[in-house]
Amino acid sequence: MLKKLDPLLHSELRLAIMSLLISVEKAGFTYLKEQTEATAGNLSVQVTKLEDAGYIFVKKGFKGKIPQTICNITKKGIEAFEKYVEELKDYLKL
Amino acid sequence: METNEKVLNPEKSLQIIEKMIQRTKGNLHDSSFYFLLWGWVVLIGIVGQIIIERFTDCTKPYLIWLIIFPAVIANIIYGVRHGKKTCVSTHLDSLNLMIWIAFLVSYSIVLIFMKKFDYNIVPIIFLLAGSATFLTGIVIKFKPLILGGIVFWLGVICLFLIPANYVAFISPIVIIFGYLVPGYMLKSYSKRNA
């Protein structure tokens, strides 16, 4: 019997965020917004959900006088993403 | 991606993963500034030392290499400013940075103890610079830099094999074709792909 996919990752925007973060070392909020083409509000909500789950680490600071949010994937996030991809392969019988 | 909880099927999930990973490719930052800065600094150093040795009575022609210190400052200022502008950093960016930090550490050690090498540090510097340039070319998949690294290695072989009278011509040629030409090509490539 096929397992249920991780509901936290099985969402379009959250999966997109995780896919971007698994490929880079760190990424700013602006970069994530550009690449996912999401609205700032929606992106912010999904980033917080991933942060609360411990899948990503969010560091808030300042670049000069402008606030800057930098995100990077955590070890738990990498493991969850890898597990999600494995389960996806099972579904698709790859 | 307007709604936050769109229903996904496994095929769509796979498409998202592929699409996003694809988007992170080509994020490597333009490093042409460093090749051009160091290309010109080293070229000035080599040509300057030759000119001082041949046309002046100066007993310490190697002091021309002190131009490295302002270049290091320029390098640091550019690096910090560029780093602040960047909103994404890839694993390959970090690897590339480490390659050049390794070069800088090795280079500094050679420079500090150049007296021990009887001031003949050019072949060592070329080997280090050639290795770093070659590796950067591999990391960013940019052939002119890979060839630039090979130019450095060939240059060192030439330094040891050809008659002493012609040695002075080798180093500037190596810098021009090992650093400056690939550097300008990288700058042009980065502009076109910006």
mmCIF file of C-alpha atoms in Angstrom, chain B residues 144-145 147-149 151-152 171-183:
data_model
loop_
_atom_site.group_PDB
_atom_site.id
_atom_site.type_symbol
_atom_site.label_atom_id
_atom_site.label_comp_id
_atom_site.label_asym_id
_atom_site.label_seq_id
_atom_site.Cartn_x
_atom_site.Cartn_y
_atom_site.Cartn_z
ATOM 1 C CA PRO B 144 37.902 29.756 -21.775
ATOM 2 C CA LEU B 145 38.820 29.548 -18.054
ATOM 3 C CA LEU B 147 41.944 26.723 -21.279
ATOM 4 C CA GLY B 148 43.286 29.671 -19.253
ATOM 5 C CA GLY B 149 44.365 27.245 -16.523
ATOM 6 C CA VAL B 151 47.874 28.171 -20.492
ATOM 7 C CA PHE B 152 49.373 28.720 -16.998
ATOM 8 C CA SER B 171 55.005 35.547 -18.187
ATOM 9 C CA PRO B 172 53.120 38.476 -19.772
ATOM 10 C CA ILE B 173 51.780 36.137 -22.488
ATOM 11 C CA VAL B 174 50.626 33.667 -19.836
ATOM 12 C CA ILE B 175 48.815 36.398 -17.879
ATOM 13 C CA ILE B 176 47.181 37.806 -21.000
ATOM 14 C CA PHE B 177 45.918 34.436 -22.262
ATOM 15 C CA GLY B 178 45.489 32.744 -18.885
ATOM 16 C CA TYR B 179 43.683 35.509 -17.000
ATOM 17 C CA LEU B 180 42.803 38.564 -19.052
ATOM 18 C CA VAL B 181 41.378 37.019 -22.231
ATOM 19 C CA PRO B 182 39.203 34.479 -20.309
ATOM 20 C CA GLY B 183 38.292 37.282 -17.864
#
